[in-house]
Amino acid sequence: MGSFKGHALPGSFLLMFGLWWSVKYPLKHLSKRVKTNCHSSLFYQRLELIEGLVKASFALIGILGEHFTSNGPHMQLVNGEDHSWVKLMNWQHSTMYLFYGLSGVVDMLTYFPLKVPVGLDRLSLSLAFFFEGFLFYFHVHNRPQLDQHIHSVLLIAIFGDAFSTFLEVFMRGHVVLEFLRASLTILQGTWFWQIGFVLYPPSGGPEWNQEDHSNIMFITMCFCWHYVIALILTAINYSLVYCFVNRQRWSNCEMDVGIWKLNSDKDEKAVLLAGSEEE
């Protein structure tokens, strides 16, 4: 992650999942009230399987990217010549990806006929968030002030995600917790991009003064703005899903009314025919 691309990759991964959750969970809860094609256990099982596969695939891409780039450790942990550690920062990043990969595997196993305990998928995701934060906490020691601060505020979103997801183990399907997880994951994703722009400006942009306290104040305020944007995106997606589900409901109602009228016409014709035969 010691580059702009290194922060853009996990940022894109988390942003994509946060936005997806902000659509999936409203669809799941709102469609329960309506008889739509979206509300079936088989439909959601397939979605969960695909989600787990995508999560595991992204994690694998992240691990390979950390190890097999030109300056990566290439799976070498200790230098055989002087017995020194090799690229420990890359190893830490790949460890973060590893836990997300395990979470993806558990997601897939949960929806296979293996009778995996209910809630294990949420627990594995909570652990992935927790170990991401745990590794990040010890990740930025002895760095410039701005570098430390911009990574430290990220811990709020990471541990918030870990805690809310852990609560879902015991309160599965709690819509508020699911929305909280979605918004905090969006926040993580956008903030990784922000870190990339601040510490590794692309296209030769101006560098930030990492010892200027006013920059630290701005970054703190900017983090709050990012969460406001995350909440707005979550609300917009909820509104769009709500409109979609309502539209489906009215379509179903019109279809039911049409079928009822058709059946009524058939019954009336049958009665008339029966009456004419009696005459």
Coordinates of C-alpha atoms in Angstrom, one line a residue:
M1 CA 0.0 0.0 0.0
G2 CA 3.0 2.3 0.0
S3 CA 1.7 4.0 -3.2
F4 CA -1.3 5.6 -4.6
K5 CA -2.4 2.4 -6.4
G6 CA -1.8 0.5 -3.2
H7 CA -4.4 2.6 -1.4
A8 CA -6.8 2.8 -4.4
L9 CA -7.1 -1.0 -4.6
P10 CA -8.4 -1.7 -1.1
G11 CA -10.4 1.6 -1.3
S12 CA -12.2 0.4 -4.4
F13 CA -12.8 -3.1 -2.9
L14 CA -14.4 -1.6 0.3
L15 CA -16.3 1.1 -1.6
M16 CA -17.8 -1.5 -3.9
F17 CA -18.9 -3.7 -1.0
G18 CA -20.3 -0.8 1.0
L19 CA -22.4 0.4 -2.0
W20 CA -23.5 -3.2 -2.7
W21 CA -24.6 -3.7 0.9
S22 CA -26.5 -0.3 0.8
V23 CA -28.6 -1.8 -2.0
K24 CA -28.8 -5.4 -1.0
Y25 CA -30.1 -5.0 2.5
P26 CA -32.9 -2.5 1.7
L27 CA -34.0 -4.8 -1.2
K28 CA -34.1 -7.7 1.2
H29 CA -36.1 -6.0 3.9
L30 CA -38.5 -4.0 1.7
S31 CA -39.2 -6.9 -0.6
K32 CA -40.5 -9.0 2.3
R33 CA -43.6 -6.8 2.3
V34 CA -44.2 -7.4 -1.4
K35 CA -44.5 -10.6 -3.4
T36 CA -41.6 -9.9 -5.8
N37 CA -39.2 -12.2 -7.6
C38 CA -36.5 -10.7 -5.4
H39 CA -37.9 -12.2 -2.3
S40 CA -36.9 -15.8 -2.3
S41 CA -34.4 -17.7 -0.2
L42 CA -32.8 -19.2 -3.3
F43 CA -32.3 -15.8 -4.8
Y44 CA -30.5 -14.5 -1.8
Q45 CA -28.5 -17.7 -1.3
R46 CA -27.1 -17.2 -4.8
L47 CA -26.4 -13.5 -4.1
E48 CA -24.5 -14.5 -0.9
L49 CA -22.5 -17.2 -2.8
I50 CA -21.5 -14.7 -5.5
E51 CA -20.6 -12.1 -2.9
G52 CA -18.4 -14.5 -1.1
L53 CA -16.7 -15.5 -4.3
V54 CA -16.0 -11.9 -5.3
K55 CA -14.7 -11.1 -1.8
A56 CA -12.3 -14.1 -1.8
S57 CA -11.2 -13.2 -5.4
F58 CA -10.5 -9.6 -4.4
A59 CA -8.5 -10.7 -1.4
L60 CA -6.4 -13.1 -3.6
I61 CA -5.7 -10.3 -6.1
G62 CA -4.6 -8.0 -3.2
I63 CA -2.2 -10.7 -1.8
L64 CA -0.7 -11.3 -5.2
G65 CA -0.4 -7.6 -5.8
E66 CA 1.5 -7.1 -2.5
H67 CA 3.9 -9.9 -3.1
F68 CA 4.6 -10.1 -6.8
T69 CA 5.0 -6.5 -7.9
S70 CA 8.5 -5.4 -8.8
N71 CA 9.3 -4.3 -5.3
G72 CA 7.4 -7.0 -3.4
P73 CA 8.8 -9.7 -1.2
H74 CA 7.8 -12.5 -3.5
M75 CA 6.6 -14.7 -0.6
Q76 CA 10.0 -14.3 1.1
L77 CA 9.7 -13.4 4.8
V78 CA 13.4 -13.6 5.9
N79 CA 16.5 -12.7 4.0
G80 CA 18.7 -15.8 3.8
E81 CA 21.9 -13.8 3.8
D82 CA 21.7 -11.5 6.8
H83 CA 18.5 -13.0 8.4
S84 CA 16.7 -9.6 8.2
W85 CA 12.9 -9.3 7.6
V86 CA 11.8 -8.7 4.0
K87 CA 9.2 -6.1 3.2
L88 CA 7.2 -6.5 6.4
M89 CA 4.8 -3.8 5.4
N90 CA 3.7 -5.8 2.3
W91 CA 3.3 -8.8 4.6
Q92 CA 1.1 -6.9 6.9
H93 CA -1.1 -5.7 4.0
S94 CA -1.4 -9.3 2.6
T95 CA -2.4 -10.5 6.1
M96 CA -5.3 -8.0 6.1
Y97 CA -6.3 -9.4 2.7
L98 CA -6.0 -12.9 4.0
F99 CA -8.7 -12.4 6.6
Y100 CA -11.1 -10.9 4.0
G101 CA -10.4 -13.9 1.8
L102 CA -11.3 -16.3 4.7
S103 CA -14.5 -14.3 5.2
G104 CA -15.3 -14.8 1.6
V105 CA -14.7 -18.6 1.9
V106 CA -16.9 -18.8 5.0
D107 CA -19.7 -16.8 3.1
M108 CA -19.6 -19.5 0.4
L109 CA -19.6 -22.4 2.9
T110 CA -22.5 -20.9 4.8
Y111 CA -24.8 -21.2 1.8
F112 CA -23.6 -24.7 0.8
P113 CA -25.4 -27.7 2.3
L114 CA -22.7 -28.1 5.0
K115 CA -24.8 -26.9 8.0
V116 CA -22.2 -24.2 8.9
P117 CA -23.4 -22.6 12.2
V118 CA -25.6 -19.5 11.6
G119 CA -23.7 -16.3 12.3
L120 CA -20.3 -17.7 11.4
D121 CA -20.2 -15.6 8.2
R122 CA -20.8 -12.4 10.3
L123 CA -18.2 -13.5 12.8
S124 CA -15.6 -14.1 10.2
L125 CA -16.3 -10.6 8.6
S126 CA -16.1 -9.0 12.0
L127 CA -12.7 -10.6 12.6
A128 CA -11.5 -9.4 9.2
F129 CA -12.4 -5.8 10.1
F130 CA -10.9 -6.2 13.6
F131 CA -7.5 -7.5 12.3
E132 CA -7.4 -4.9 9.7
G133 CA -7.7 -2.3 12.5
F134 CA -5.3 -4.2 14.7
L135 CA -2.6 -4.3 12.1
F136 CA -3.2 -0.6 11.1
Y137 CA -2.8 0.5 14.7
F138 CA 0.8 -0.7 14.8
H139 CA 1.3 0.2 11.1
V140 CA 2.2 3.8 11.2
H141 CA 4.5 4.2 14.2
N142 CA 7.6 6.5 13.7
R143 CA 6.0 8.2 10.7
P144 CA 5.3 11.9 10.1
Q145 CA 2.4 13.5 12.0
L146 CA 0.0 13.8 9.1
D147 CA 0.7 10.2 8.0
Q148 CA 0.0 8.9 11.5
H149 CA -3.2 11.0 11.9
I150 CA -4.7 10.2 8.5
H151 CA -4.3 6.5 9.2
S152 CA -5.5 6.8 12.8
V153 CA -8.8 8.3 12.0
L154 CA -9.5 5.4 9.7
L155 CA -9.5 3.2 12.8
I156 CA -12.8 4.8 13.8
A157 CA -14.5 3.3 10.7
I158 CA -12.6 0.0 10.9
F159 CA -13.4 -0.8 14.5
G160 CA -16.9 0.6 14.1
D161 CA -17.4 -1.9 11.3
A162 CA -15.9 -4.7 13.4
F163 CA -18.2 -3.9 16.4
S164 CA -21.4 -3.5 14.4
T165 CA -20.8 -6.7 12.4
F166 CA -20.1 -8.6 15.6
L167 CA -23.5 -7.5 17.0
E168 CA -25.0 -9.0 13.8
V169 CA -23.8 -12.4 15.0
F170 CA -26.5 -12.2 17.7
M171 CA -29.0 -9.8 16.0
R172 CA -29.0 -11.2 12.5
G173 CA -31.1 -9.3 10.0
H174 CA -31.1 -6.1 12.1
V175 CA -31.6 -3.4 9.5
V176 CA -30.0 -0.6 11.4
L177 CA -26.8 -2.6 12.0
E178 CA -26.7 -3.6 8.4
F179 CA -27.0 0.0 7.3
L180 CA -24.4 1.1 9.8
R181 CA -22.0 -1.5 8.4
A182 CA -22.7 -0.4 4.8
S183 CA -22.1 3.3 5.6
L184 CA -18.9 2.6 7.6
T185 CA -17.5 0.4 4.8
I186 CA -18.2 3.2 2.2
L187 CA -16.4 5.5 4.6
Q188 CA -13.4 3.2 4.7
G189 CA -13.4 3.0 0.9
T190 CA -13.5 6.7 0.2
W191 CA -10.9 7.4 3.0
F192 CA -8.4 4.9 1.5
W193 CA -8.6 7.0 -1.7
Q194 CA -8.2 10.2 0.3
I195 CA -5.0 8.7 2.0
G196 CA -3.7 8.0 -1.5
F197 CA -4.3 11.5 -2.7
V198 CA -2.7 13.1 0.4
L199 CA 0.4 10.9 0.9
Y200 CA 1.0 9.9 -2.7
P201 CA -0.4 12.7 -5.0
P202 CA -0.9 11.3 -8.5
S203 CA 0.4 13.0 -11.6
G204 CA 3.1 14.9 -9.7
G205 CA 0.6 17.0 -7.6
P206 CA 1.8 19.2 -4.8
E207 CA 2.9 17.4 -1.6
W208 CA 1.3 18.1 1.7
N209 CA 3.4 19.5 4.6
Q210 CA 3.1 16.6 7.0
E211 CA 4.2 18.6 10.1
D212 CA 1.7 21.5 9.6
H213 CA -1.0 21.3 12.3
S214 CA -3.6 23.1 10.1
N215 CA -3.3 20.1 7.6
I216 CA -4.1 17.8 10.5
M217 CA -7.2 19.9 11.4
F218 CA -8.4 19.9 7.8
I219 CA -8.0 16.1 7.6
T220 CA -10.0 15.6 10.7
M221 CA -12.8 17.8 9.3
C222 CA -12.5 16.1 5.9
F223 CA -13.0 12.7 7.6
C224 CA -16.4 13.9 8.9
W225 CA -17.4 15.1 5.5
H226 CA -16.6 11.7 4.1
Y227 CA -19.0 10.1 6.5
V228 CA -21.7 12.6 5.6
I229 CA -21.2 11.6 2.0
A230 CA -21.4 7.9 2.9
L231 CA -24.7 8.5 4.8
I232 CA -26.1 10.4 1.8
L233 CA -25.1 7.6 -0.6
T234 CA -26.7 5.0 1.7
A235 CA -29.9 7.1 1.9
I236 CA -30.0 7.6 -1.9
N237 CA -29.6 3.9 -2.5
Y238 CA -32.4 3.1 0.1
S239 CA -34.7 5.6 -1.7
L240 CA -34.0 4.1 -5.1
V241 CA -34.6 0.6 -3.8
Y242 CA -37.8 1.8 -2.1
C243 CA -39.1 3.3 -5.4
F244 CA -38.2 0.1 -7.2
V245 CA -40.0 -2.2 -4.7
N246 CA -43.1 0.0 -4.7
R247 CA -43.2 0.0 -8.5
Q248 CA -43.0 -3.8 -8.4
R249 CA -45.8 -3.9 -5.8
W250 CA -48.1 -1.7 -8.0
S251 CA -47.3 -3.9 -11.0
N252 CA -48.2 -7.0 -9.1
C253 CA -51.4 -5.3 -7.9
E254 CA -52.4 -4.3 -11.4
M255 CA -51.6 -7.9 -12.6
D256 CA -53.7 -9.4 -9.8
V257 CA -56.6 -7.0 -10.7
G258 CA -56.3 -8.0 -14.3
I259 CA -56.4 -11.7 -13.5
W260 CA -59.4 -11.2 -11.2
K261 CA -61.3 -9.3 -13.9
L262 CA -60.5 -12.0 -16.5
N263 CA -61.7 -14.7 -14.1
S264 CA -64.9 -12.7 -13.3
D265 CA -65.6 -12.3 -17.0
K266 CA -65.2 -16.0 -17.5
D267 CA -67.5 -16.8 -14.6
E268 CA -70.2 -14.4 -16.0
K269 CA -69.9 -16.0 -19.4
A270 CA -70.3 -19.4 -17.9
V271 CA -73.4 -18.4 -16.0
L272 CA -74.9 -16.8 -19.1
L273 CA -74.2 -20.0 -21.1
A274 CA -75.7 -22.1 -18.4
G275 CA -78.8 -19.9 -18.3
S276 CA -79.3 -20.0 -22.1
E277 CA -79.0 -23.8 -22.1
E278 CA -81.7 -24.2 -19.5
E279 CA -84.0 -22.0 -21.6

